[in-house]
Structures are given as C-alpha cells and as structure tokens.
mmCIF file of C-alpha atoms and ligand atoms in Angstrom:
data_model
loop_
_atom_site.group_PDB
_atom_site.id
_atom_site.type_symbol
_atom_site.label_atom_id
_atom_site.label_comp_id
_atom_site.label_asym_id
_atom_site.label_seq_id
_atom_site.Cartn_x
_atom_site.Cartn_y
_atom_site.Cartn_z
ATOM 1 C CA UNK A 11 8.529 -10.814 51.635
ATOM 2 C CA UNK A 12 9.595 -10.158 55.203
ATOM 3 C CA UNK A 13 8.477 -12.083 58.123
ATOM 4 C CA UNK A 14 8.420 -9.763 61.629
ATOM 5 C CA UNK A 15 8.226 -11.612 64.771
ATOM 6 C CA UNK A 16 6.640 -9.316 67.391
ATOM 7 C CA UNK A 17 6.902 -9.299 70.825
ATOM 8 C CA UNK A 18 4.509 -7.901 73.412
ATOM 9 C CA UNK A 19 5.077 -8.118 77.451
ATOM 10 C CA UNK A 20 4.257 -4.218 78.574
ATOM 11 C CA UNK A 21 1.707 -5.375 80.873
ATOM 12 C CA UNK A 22 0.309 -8.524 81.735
ATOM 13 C CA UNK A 23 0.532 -9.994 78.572
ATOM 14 C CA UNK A 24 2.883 -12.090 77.426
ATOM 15 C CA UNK A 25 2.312 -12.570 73.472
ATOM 16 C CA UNK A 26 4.657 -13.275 70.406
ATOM 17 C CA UNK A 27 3.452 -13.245 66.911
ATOM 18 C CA UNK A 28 4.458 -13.905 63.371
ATOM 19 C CA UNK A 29 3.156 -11.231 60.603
ATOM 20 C CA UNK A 30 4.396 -11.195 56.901
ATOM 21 C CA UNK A 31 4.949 -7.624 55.009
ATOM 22 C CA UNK A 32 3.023 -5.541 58.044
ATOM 23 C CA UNK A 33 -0.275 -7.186 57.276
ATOM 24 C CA UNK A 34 -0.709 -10.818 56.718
ATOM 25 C CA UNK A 35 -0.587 -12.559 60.325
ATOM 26 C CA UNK A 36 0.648 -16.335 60.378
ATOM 27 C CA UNK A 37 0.311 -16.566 64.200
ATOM 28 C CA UNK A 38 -0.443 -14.379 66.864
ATOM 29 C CA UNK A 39 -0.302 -16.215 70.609
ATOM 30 C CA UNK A 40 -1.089 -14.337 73.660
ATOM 31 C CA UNK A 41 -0.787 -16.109 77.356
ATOM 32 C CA UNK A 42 -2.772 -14.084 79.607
ATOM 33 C CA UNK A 43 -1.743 -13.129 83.282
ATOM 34 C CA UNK A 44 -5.263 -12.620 84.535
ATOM 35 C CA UNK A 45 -5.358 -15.491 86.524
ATOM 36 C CA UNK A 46 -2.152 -14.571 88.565
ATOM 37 C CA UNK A 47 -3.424 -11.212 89.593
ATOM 38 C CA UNK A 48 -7.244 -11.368 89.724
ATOM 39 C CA UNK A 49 -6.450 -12.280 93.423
ATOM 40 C CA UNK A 50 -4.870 -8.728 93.887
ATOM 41 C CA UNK A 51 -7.683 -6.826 91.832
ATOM 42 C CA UNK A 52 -4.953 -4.994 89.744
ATOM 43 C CA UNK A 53 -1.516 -6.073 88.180
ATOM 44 C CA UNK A 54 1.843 -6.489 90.312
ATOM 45 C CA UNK A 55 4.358 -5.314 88.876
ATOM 46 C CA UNK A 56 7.196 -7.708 90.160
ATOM 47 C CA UNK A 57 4.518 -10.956 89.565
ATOM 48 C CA UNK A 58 3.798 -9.476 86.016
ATOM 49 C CA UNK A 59 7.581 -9.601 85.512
ATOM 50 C CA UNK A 60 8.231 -13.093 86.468
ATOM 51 C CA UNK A 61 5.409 -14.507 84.729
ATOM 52 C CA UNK A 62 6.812 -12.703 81.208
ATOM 53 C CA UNK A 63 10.275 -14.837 82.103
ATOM 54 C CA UNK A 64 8.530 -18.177 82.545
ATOM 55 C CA UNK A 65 6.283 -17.731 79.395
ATOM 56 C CA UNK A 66 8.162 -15.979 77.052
ATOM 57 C CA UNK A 67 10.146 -18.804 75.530
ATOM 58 C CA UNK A 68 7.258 -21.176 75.053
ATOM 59 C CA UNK A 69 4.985 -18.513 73.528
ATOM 60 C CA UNK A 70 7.562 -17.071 70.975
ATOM 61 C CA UNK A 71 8.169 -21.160 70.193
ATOM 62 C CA UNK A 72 4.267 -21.511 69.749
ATOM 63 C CA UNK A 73 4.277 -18.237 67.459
ATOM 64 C CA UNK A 74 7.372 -19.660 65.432
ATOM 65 C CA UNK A 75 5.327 -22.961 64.946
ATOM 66 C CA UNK A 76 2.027 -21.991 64.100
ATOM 67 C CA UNK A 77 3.810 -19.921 61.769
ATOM 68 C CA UNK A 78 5.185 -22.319 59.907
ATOM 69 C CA UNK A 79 8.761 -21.847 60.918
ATOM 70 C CA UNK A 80 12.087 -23.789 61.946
ATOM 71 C CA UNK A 81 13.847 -22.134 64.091
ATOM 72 C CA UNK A 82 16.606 -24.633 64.704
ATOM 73 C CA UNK A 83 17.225 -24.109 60.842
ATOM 74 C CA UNK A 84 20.519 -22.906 59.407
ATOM 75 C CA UNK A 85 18.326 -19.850 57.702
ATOM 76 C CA UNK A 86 17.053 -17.203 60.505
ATOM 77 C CA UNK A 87 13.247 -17.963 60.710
ATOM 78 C CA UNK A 88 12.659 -14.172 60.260
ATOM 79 C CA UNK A 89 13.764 -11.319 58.648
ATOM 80 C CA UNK A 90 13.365 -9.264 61.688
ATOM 81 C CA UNK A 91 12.635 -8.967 65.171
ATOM 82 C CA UNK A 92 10.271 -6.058 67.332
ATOM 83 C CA UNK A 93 8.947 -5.899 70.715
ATOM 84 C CA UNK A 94 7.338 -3.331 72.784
ATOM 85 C CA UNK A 95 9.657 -1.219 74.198
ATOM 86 C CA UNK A 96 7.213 1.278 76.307
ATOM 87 C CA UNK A 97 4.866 2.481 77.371
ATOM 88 C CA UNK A 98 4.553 0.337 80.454
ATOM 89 C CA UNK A 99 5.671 -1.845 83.665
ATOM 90 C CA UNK A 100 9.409 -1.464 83.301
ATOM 91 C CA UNK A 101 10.305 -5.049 84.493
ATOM 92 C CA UNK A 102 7.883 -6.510 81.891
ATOM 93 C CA UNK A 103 8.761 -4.513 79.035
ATOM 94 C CA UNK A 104 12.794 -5.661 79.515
ATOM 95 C CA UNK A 105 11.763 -9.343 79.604
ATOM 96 C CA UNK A 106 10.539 -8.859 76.023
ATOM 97 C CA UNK A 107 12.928 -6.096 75.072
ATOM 98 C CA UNK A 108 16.017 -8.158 76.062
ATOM 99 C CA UNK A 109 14.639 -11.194 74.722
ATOM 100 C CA UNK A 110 13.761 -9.474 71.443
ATOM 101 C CA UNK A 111 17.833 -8.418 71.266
ATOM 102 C CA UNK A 112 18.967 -11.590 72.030
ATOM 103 C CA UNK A 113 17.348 -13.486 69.155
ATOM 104 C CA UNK A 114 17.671 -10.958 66.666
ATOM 105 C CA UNK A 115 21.700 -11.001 67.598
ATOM 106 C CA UNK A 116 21.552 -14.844 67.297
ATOM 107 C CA UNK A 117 19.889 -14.881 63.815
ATOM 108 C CA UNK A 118 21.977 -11.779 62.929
ATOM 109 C CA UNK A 119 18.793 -9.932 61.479
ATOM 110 C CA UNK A 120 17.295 -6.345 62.130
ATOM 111 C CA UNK A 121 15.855 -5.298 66.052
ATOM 112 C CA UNK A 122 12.865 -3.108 65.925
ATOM 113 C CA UNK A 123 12.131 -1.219 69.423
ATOM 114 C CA UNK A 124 8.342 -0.167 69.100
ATOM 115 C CA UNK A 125 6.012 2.193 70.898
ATOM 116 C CA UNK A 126 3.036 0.258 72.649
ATOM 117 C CA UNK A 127 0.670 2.816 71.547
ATOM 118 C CA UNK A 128 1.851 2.786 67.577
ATOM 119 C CA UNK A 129 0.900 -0.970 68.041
ATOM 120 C CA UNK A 130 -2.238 0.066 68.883
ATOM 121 C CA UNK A 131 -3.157 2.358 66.174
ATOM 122 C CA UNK A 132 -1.418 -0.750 63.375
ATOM 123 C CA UNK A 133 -3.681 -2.818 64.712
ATOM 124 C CA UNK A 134 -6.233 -0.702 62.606
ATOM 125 C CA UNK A 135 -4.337 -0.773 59.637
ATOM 126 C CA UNK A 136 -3.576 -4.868 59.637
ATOM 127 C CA UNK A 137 -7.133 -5.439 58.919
ATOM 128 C CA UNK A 138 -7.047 -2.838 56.307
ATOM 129 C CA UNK A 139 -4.029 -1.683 54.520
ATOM 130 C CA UNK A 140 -5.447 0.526 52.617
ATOM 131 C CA UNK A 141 -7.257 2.822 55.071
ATOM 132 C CA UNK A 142 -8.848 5.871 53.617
ATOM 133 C CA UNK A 143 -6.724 8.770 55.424
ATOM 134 C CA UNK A 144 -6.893 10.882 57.449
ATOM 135 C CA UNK A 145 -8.087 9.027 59.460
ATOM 136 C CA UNK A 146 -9.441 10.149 62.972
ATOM 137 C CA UNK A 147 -8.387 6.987 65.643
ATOM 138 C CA UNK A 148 -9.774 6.592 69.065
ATOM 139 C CA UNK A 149 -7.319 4.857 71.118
ATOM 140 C CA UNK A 150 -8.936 3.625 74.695
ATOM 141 C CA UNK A 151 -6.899 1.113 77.168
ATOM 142 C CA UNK A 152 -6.247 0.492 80.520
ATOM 143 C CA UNK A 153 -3.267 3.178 80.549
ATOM 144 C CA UNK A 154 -4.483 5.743 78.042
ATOM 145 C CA UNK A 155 -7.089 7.410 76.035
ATOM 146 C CA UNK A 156 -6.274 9.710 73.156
ATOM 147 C CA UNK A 157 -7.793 10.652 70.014
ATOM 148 C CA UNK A 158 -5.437 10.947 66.970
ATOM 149 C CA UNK A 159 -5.072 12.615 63.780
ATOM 150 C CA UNK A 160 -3.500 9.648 61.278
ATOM 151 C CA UNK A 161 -2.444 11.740 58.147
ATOM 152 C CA UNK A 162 -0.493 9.111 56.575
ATOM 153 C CA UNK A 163 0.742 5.664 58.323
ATOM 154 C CA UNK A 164 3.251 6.793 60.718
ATOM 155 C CA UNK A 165 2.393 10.344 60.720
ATOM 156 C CA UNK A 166 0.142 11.051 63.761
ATOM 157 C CA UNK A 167 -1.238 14.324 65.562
ATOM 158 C CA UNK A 168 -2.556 13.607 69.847
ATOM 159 C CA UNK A 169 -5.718 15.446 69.376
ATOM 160 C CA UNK A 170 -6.425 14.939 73.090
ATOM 161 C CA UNK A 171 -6.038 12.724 76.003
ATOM 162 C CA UNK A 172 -7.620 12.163 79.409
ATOM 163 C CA UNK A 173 -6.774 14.321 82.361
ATOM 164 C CA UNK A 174 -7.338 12.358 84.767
ATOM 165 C CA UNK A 175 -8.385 7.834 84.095
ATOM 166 C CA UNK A 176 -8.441 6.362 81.184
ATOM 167 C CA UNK A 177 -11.192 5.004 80.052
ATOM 168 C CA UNK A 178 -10.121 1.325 80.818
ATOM 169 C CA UNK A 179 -9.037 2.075 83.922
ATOM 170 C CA UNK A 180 -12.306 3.510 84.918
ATOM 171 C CA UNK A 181 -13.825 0.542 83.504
ATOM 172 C CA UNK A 182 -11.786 -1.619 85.675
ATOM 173 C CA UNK A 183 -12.221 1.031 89.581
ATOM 174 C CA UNK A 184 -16.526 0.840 89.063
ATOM 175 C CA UNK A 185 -16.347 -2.730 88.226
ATOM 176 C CA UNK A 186 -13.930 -2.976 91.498
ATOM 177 C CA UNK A 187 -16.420 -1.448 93.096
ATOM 178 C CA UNK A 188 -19.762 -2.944 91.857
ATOM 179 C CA UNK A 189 -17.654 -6.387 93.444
ATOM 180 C CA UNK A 190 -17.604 -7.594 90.065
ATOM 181 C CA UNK A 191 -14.142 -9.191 88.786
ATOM 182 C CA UNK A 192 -11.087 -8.443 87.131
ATOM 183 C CA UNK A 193 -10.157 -7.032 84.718
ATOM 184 C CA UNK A 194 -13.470 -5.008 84.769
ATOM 185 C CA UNK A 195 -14.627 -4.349 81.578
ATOM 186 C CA UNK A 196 -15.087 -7.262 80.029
ATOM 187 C CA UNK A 197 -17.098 -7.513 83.145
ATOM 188 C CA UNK A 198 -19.205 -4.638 83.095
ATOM 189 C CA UNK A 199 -19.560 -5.416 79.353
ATOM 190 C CA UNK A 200 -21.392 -8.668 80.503
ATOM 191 C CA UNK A 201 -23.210 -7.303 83.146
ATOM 192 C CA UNK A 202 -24.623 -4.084 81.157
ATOM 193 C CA UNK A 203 -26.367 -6.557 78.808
ATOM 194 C CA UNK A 204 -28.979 -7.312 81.206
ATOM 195 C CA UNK A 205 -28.932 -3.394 82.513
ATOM 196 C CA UNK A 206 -30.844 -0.317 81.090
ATOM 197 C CA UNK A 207 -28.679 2.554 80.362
ATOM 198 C CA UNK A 208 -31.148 5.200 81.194
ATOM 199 C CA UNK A 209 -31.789 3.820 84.039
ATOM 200 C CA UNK A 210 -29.148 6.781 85.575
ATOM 201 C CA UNK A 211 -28.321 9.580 84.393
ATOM 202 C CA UNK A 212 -24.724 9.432 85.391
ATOM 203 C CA UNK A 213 -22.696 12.912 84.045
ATOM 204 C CA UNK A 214 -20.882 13.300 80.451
ATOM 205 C CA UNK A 215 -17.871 15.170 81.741
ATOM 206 C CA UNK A 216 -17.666 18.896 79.847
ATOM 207 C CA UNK A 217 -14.987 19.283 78.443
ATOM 208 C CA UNK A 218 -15.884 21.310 75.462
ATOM 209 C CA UNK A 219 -13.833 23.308 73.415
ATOM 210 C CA UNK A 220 -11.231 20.630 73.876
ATOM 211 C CA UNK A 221 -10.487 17.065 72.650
ATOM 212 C CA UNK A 222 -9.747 16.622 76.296
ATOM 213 C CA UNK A 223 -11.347 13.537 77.845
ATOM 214 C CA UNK A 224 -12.246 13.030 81.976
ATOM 215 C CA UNK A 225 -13.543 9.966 83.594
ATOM 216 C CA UNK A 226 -12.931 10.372 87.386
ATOM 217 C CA UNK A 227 -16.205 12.761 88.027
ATOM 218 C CA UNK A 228 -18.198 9.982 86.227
ATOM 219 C CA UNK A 229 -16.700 7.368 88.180
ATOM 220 C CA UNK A 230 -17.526 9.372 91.554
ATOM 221 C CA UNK A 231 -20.738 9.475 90.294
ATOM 222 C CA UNK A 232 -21.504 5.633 90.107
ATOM 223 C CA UNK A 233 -19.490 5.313 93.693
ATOM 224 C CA UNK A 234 -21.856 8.292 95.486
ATOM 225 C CA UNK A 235 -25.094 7.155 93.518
ATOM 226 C CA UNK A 236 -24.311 2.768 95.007
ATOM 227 C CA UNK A 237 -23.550 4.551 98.496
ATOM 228 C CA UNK A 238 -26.917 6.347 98.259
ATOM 229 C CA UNK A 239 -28.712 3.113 96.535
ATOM 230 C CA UNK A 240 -27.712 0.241 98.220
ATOM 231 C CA UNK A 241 -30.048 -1.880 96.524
ATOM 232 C CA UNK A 242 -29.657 -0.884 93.387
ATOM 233 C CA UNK A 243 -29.801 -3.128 90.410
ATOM 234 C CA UNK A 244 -25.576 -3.601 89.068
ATOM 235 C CA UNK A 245 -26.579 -4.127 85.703
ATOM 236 C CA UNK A 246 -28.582 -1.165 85.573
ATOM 237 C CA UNK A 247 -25.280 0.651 87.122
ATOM 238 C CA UNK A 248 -23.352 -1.325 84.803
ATOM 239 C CA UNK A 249 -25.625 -0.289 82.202
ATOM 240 C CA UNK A 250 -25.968 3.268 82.623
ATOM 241 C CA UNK A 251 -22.156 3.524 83.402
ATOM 242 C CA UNK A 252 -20.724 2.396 80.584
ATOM 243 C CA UNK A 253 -23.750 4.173 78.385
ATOM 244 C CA UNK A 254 -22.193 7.253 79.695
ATOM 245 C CA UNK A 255 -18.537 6.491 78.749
ATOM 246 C CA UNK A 256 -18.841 5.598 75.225
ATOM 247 C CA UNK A 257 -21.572 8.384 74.969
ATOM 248 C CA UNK A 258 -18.232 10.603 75.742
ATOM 249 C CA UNK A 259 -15.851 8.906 73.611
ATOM 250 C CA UNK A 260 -17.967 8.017 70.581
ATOM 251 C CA UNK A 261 -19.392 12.538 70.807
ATOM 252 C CA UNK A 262 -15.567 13.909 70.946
ATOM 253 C CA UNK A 263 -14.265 11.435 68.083
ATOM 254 C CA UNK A 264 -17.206 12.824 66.129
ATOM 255 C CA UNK A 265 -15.836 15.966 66.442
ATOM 256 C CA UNK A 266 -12.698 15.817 66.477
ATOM 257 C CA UNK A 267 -13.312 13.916 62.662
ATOM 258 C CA UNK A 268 -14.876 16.841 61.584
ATOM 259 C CA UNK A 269 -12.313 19.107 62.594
ATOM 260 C CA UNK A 270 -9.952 16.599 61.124
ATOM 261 C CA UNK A 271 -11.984 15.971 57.469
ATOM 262 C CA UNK A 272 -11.362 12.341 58.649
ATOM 263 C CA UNK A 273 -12.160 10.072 55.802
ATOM 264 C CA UNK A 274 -12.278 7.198 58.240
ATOM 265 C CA UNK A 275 -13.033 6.738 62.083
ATOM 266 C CA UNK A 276 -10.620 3.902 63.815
ATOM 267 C CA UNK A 277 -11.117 2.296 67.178
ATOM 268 C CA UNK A 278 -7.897 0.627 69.325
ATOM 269 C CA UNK A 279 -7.121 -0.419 72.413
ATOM 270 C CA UNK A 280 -8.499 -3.058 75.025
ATOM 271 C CA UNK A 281 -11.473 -0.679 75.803
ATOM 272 C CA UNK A 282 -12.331 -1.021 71.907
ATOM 273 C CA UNK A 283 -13.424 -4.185 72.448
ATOM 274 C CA UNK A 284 -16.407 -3.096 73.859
ATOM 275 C CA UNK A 285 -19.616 -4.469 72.889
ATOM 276 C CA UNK A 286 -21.532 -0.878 72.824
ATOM 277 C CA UNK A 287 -18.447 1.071 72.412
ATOM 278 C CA UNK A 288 -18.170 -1.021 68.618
ATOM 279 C CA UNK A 289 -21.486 -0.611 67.809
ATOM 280 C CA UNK A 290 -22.487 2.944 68.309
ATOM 281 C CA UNK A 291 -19.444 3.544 66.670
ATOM 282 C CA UNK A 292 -20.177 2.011 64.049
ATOM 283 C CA UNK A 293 -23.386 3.602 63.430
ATOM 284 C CA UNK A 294 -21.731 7.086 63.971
ATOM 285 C CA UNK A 295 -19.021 6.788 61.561
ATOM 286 C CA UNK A 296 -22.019 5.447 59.270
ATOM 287 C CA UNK A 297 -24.471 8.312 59.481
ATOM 288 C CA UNK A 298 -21.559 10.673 58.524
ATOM 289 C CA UNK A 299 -20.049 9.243 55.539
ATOM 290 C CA UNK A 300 -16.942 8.116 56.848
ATOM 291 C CA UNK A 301 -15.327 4.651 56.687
ATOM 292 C CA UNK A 302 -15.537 2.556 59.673
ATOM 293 C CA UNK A 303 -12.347 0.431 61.307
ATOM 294 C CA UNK A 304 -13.277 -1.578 64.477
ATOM 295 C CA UNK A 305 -10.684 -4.338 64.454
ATOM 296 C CA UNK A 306 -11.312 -8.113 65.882
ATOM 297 C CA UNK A 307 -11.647 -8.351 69.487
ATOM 298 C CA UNK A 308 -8.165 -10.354 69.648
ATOM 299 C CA UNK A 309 -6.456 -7.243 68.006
ATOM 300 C CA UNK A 310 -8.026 -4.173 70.562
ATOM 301 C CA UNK A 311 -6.465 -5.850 73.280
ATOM 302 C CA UNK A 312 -2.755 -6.538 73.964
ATOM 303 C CA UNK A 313 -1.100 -8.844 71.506
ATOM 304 C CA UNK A 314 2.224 -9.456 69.211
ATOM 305 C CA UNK A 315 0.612 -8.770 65.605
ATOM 306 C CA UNK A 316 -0.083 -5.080 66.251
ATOM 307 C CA UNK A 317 3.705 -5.070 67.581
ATOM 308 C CA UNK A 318 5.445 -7.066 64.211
ATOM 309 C CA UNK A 319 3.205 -5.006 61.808
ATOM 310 C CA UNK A 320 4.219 -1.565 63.382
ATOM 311 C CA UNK A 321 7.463 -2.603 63.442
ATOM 312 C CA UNK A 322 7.430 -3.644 59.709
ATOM 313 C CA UNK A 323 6.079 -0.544 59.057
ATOM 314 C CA UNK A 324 8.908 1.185 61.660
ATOM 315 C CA UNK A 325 11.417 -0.893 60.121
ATOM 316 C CA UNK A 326 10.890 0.173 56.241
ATOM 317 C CA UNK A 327 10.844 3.987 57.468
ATOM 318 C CA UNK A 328 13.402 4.551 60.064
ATOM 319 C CA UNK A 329 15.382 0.985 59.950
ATOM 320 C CA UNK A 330 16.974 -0.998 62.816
ATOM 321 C CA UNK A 331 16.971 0.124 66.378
ATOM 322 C CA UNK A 332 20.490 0.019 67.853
ATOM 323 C CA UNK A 333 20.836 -2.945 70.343
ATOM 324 C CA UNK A 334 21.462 -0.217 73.101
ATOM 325 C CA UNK A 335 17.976 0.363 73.387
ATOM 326 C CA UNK A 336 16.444 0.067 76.847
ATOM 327 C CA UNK A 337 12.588 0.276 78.330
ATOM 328 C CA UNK A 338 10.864 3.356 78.293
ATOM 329 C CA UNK A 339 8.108 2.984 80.766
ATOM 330 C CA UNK A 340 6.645 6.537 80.208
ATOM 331 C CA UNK A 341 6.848 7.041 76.513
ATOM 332 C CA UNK A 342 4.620 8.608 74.656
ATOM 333 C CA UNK A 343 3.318 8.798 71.535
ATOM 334 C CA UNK A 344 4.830 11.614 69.365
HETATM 335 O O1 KG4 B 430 -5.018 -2.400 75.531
HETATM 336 P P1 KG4 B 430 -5.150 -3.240 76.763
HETATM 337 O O2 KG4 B 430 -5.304 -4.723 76.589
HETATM 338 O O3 KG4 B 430 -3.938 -3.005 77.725
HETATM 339 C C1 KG4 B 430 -3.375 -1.737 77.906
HETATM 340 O O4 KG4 B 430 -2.519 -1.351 77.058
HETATM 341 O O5 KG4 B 430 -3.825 -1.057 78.871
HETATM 342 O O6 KG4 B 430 -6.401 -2.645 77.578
HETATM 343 C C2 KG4 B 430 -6.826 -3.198 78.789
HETATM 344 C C3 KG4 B 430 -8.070 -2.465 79.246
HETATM 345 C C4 KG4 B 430 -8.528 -2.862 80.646
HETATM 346 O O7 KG4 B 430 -8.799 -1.681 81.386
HETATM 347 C C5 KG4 B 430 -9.798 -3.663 80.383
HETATM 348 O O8 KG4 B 430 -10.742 -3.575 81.440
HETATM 349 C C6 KG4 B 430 -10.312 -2.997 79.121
HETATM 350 O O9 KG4 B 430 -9.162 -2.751 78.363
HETATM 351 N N1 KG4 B 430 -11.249 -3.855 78.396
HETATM 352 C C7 KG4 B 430 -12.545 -3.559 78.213
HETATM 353 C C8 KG4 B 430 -13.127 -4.666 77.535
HETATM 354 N N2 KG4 B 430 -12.137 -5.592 77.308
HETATM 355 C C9 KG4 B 430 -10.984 -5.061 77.844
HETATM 356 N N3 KG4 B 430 -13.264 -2.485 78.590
HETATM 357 C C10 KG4 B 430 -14.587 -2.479 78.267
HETATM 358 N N4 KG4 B 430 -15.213 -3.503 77.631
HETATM 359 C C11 KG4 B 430 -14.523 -4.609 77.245
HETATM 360 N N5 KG4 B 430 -15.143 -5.614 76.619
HETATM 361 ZN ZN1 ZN B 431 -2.322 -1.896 75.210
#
C-alpha cells in the first residue's frame, strides 16, 4: 500500500491531497483563490503566486490530518510525494514544485513531477479503476480543450484541440461580458437554468473533417448579438450560449469515439463540471453503447487527488523524478 501526497498550485488553486494505491482518496483539500482575484476579473499571476506561499503549508497540514497521518512521526507519513509541475502560471507551479522537493527530501521518499493535464484525465480513472478502454476523454478547462484517445492508462493519443479559446475560457470572456461574475461558468451555469437555449441560434463552429475545436466566432457571436439586443434577456444568452458549446463538444467526442471504437466516453476538466455539459453527455455516451465517466464536481476542477493518483500511476511506470526538475509552464500533453 502506498500513500501519494499530491500537490496542486498551477493556477489559482492551492490544494494538497492524500490518495492510497492511485485510487482510494483519504483527503483531498483545495483553498480557492477566487476571492483574491474576482476584483481583477481574471487571475494575477504575481497575487496567484503569493497566495500559493501563504496557503500551502496549512493545506498540505489539513490533507496530512484528514488523512489520518503524523507527520511529526519518526516514519515518513507517505511513501511518496507529486505535484503539478506544468502546464501553468510559472510562479505558482514552483511554490508547489519546490515545496513538493523539499518534503520528499526531508522524509527521504520518491518526488513525482506530474503533467496538469494527466491529472486531469486520472481524475477519470480514480472513480473507476477499471475503465473499459479505449476510452475516448474530453478534457475542457480554463487553459485547454482536447479530445484524447486513452488506449491503456498512460498511453494517450491528442485527437484535437482548440485553435483558438478553450472552452472555459470562453465560458469565463461571455460571462465577463454578460456583467456576470467570476470565474464565469459556474456563473453562466446558474444563469442558463432560468434561460431557453433556443432562444438564439448562436453558430456551432465547422470544423469538420477535424477533431479541431473553435470557440472565439461563437463568442463574437453572443458579444455582436448583446450589442444589437440591448435588452435582451442574459439567461436566455446564457442559455443559448452555453447550449451551443456543449452542442460542439458533446458532437466531436461522438465522433471522434467512433473513429476511436471507444468503449467508454470520459469527461475532465473544470468545464466538465457543467450542469448540461454532464448530462447530455451522459445521454450520448448512453444511446451508443458506450460506458459513461463524468467524475464528481470536486474532481473536474483543480484539486490534489487527480495529481497523487497520476503520480502513483507515473511513479509505478517511469519511477522518481530527479530533484532537478523545474516548472514547465507550457507543457503539453504527449
Ligand atoms: O480545470 P480548471 O479548474 O482549471 C484549469 O486547469 O483551467 O478549469 C477552470 C475553468 C474555468 O474557465 C471555469 O469557468 C470553468 O472551468 N468552469 C465551468 C464550470 N465550473 C468551472 N464552466 C462551465 N460550467 C461550470 N459549472
Ligand atoms: Zn486544470
């Protein structure tokens, strides 16, 4: 049995977590930053970083406790440590990187430097171990959107990606606009509940023949349609926007499984959480055949147990990362 501790400050995040053999999590905290840069409408960089230095200790001490574990004992609390190493803000990412070193030098077990958007797709698999593969995983935050081919754990194909926003971020510039708050889609999520989704016909961008994805002619869309509109109901907008979005995202991972033979479809990222994103999902995967993984809301966005259980995973294949590894604020996923 092998404890990970995970640790997860690539954005504005900070969040530690505790996760036996890859699957089994014994705590997961996460201390948000919203509150620090709602007031700027997007994250600072330099604020983001600074908040990770303040909260770090106490949040990997609340993840060691609600775990269960001493770490003033003589036996290291766990058998190894991982944090996020990129994608992301490079300030943030070497709070928890360095901090991640650190302990795993002063417990003398195993560092494990993992890619924010393997996380992700883990975060899938802790729910379900024993996902029927391939699987076909849609992977929609505030920095990226790709689809992925998942032929065994660890083994991934980039299908396609966006060319231009990712679907988070667009979620977050109409939500901007609209003058509702931030981080904007949980907001538009709340708003579109009162909102018809026909009541626009906003554009699906074509990008056919591709897995390709494109959000920034739909977003122009909603800005040039409130322009023209000023008194337009915003949950309608709300509504019709985000029908639009996951009518694109939920269409190309439909094909993209069949290309694939995908036994199962997989949603990650923050986007994922998603009220009609989940659900007509759902129903897609269902009236093809194919196995359905949506994880808990607490495990699309950013958090520590998607980090520990990719790194147990990272850890059994490739072993320790050397304790010269530094950020990588542009990584991808390969
Ligand atoms: O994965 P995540 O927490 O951080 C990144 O790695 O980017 O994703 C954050 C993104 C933000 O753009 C946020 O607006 C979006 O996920 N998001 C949502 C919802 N909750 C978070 N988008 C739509 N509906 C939601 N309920
Ligand atoms: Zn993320």
């Amino acid at each position: 049995m092998t404890a990970v501790l995970g640790i997860e400050t690539s954005c504005d995040e900070t969040a530690a977590a505790v996760v036996v053999d890859g699957g089994t999590v014994a705590s997961s905290v996460v201390s948000s930053q919203v509150d620090l840069h709602a007031r700027f409408g997007g994250v600072v960089p330099e604020i983001a970083s600074r908040a990770h230095l303040d909260l770090i200790g106490p949040v990997i001490a609340d993840a060691l406790v609600e775990a269960g574990l001493d770490a003033s004992a003589a036996a290291p609390p766990v058998g190894a440590v991982a944090a996020t190493y990129g994608p992301g803000l490079v300030g943030a990412l070497l709070v928890g990187v360095s901090t991640a070193k650190a302990l795993a030098m002063v417990w003398d077990v195993p560092f494990v430097a993992v890619n924010h958007l393997e996380a992700h797709l883990y975060a899938t698999v802790l729910e379900q171990p024993d996902l029927p593969l391939p699987a076909v995983v849609l992977l929609v935050s505030g920095g990226h959107t790709l689809l992925v081919a998942m032929e065994a754990l660890g083994d991934y194909r980039v299908l396609g990606s966006t060319i231009d926003d990712a679907a988070g971020e667009a979620f977050d510039k109409v939500a901007r606009y609209l003058g509702l708050g931030y981080p904007g889609g949980p907001e538009i999520d709340r708003v579109a509940v009162d909102g018809d989704p026909t009541a626009m016909a906003f554009p699906r961008a074509r990008t056919d023949g591709t897995h390709d994805f494109s959000f920034s002619g739909l977003k122009t869309a909603v800005v040039n349609h409130v322009r023209k509109h000023p008194g337009v109901d915003t949950a309608d907008v709300a509504a019709s926007f985000q029908q639009a979005v996951v009518d694109v995202l939920v269409a190309k991972t439909r094909v993209a499984a069949d290309e694939v033979g995908a036994a199962s479809m997989c949603l990650g990222g923050g986007v994922a959480a998603n009220t009609q994103l989940r659900s007509v999902f759902a129903a897609a995967a269902a009236a093809e055949g194919r196995e359905c993984l949506v994880p808990a809301r607490e495990f699309c966005t950013d958090n520590a147990a998607m980090v520990a259980s990719a790194g147990w995973h990272r850890l059994r294949s490739d072993g320790p990362s050397p304790l010269d590894t530094g950020a990588i604020p542009n990584l991808r996923l390969t």
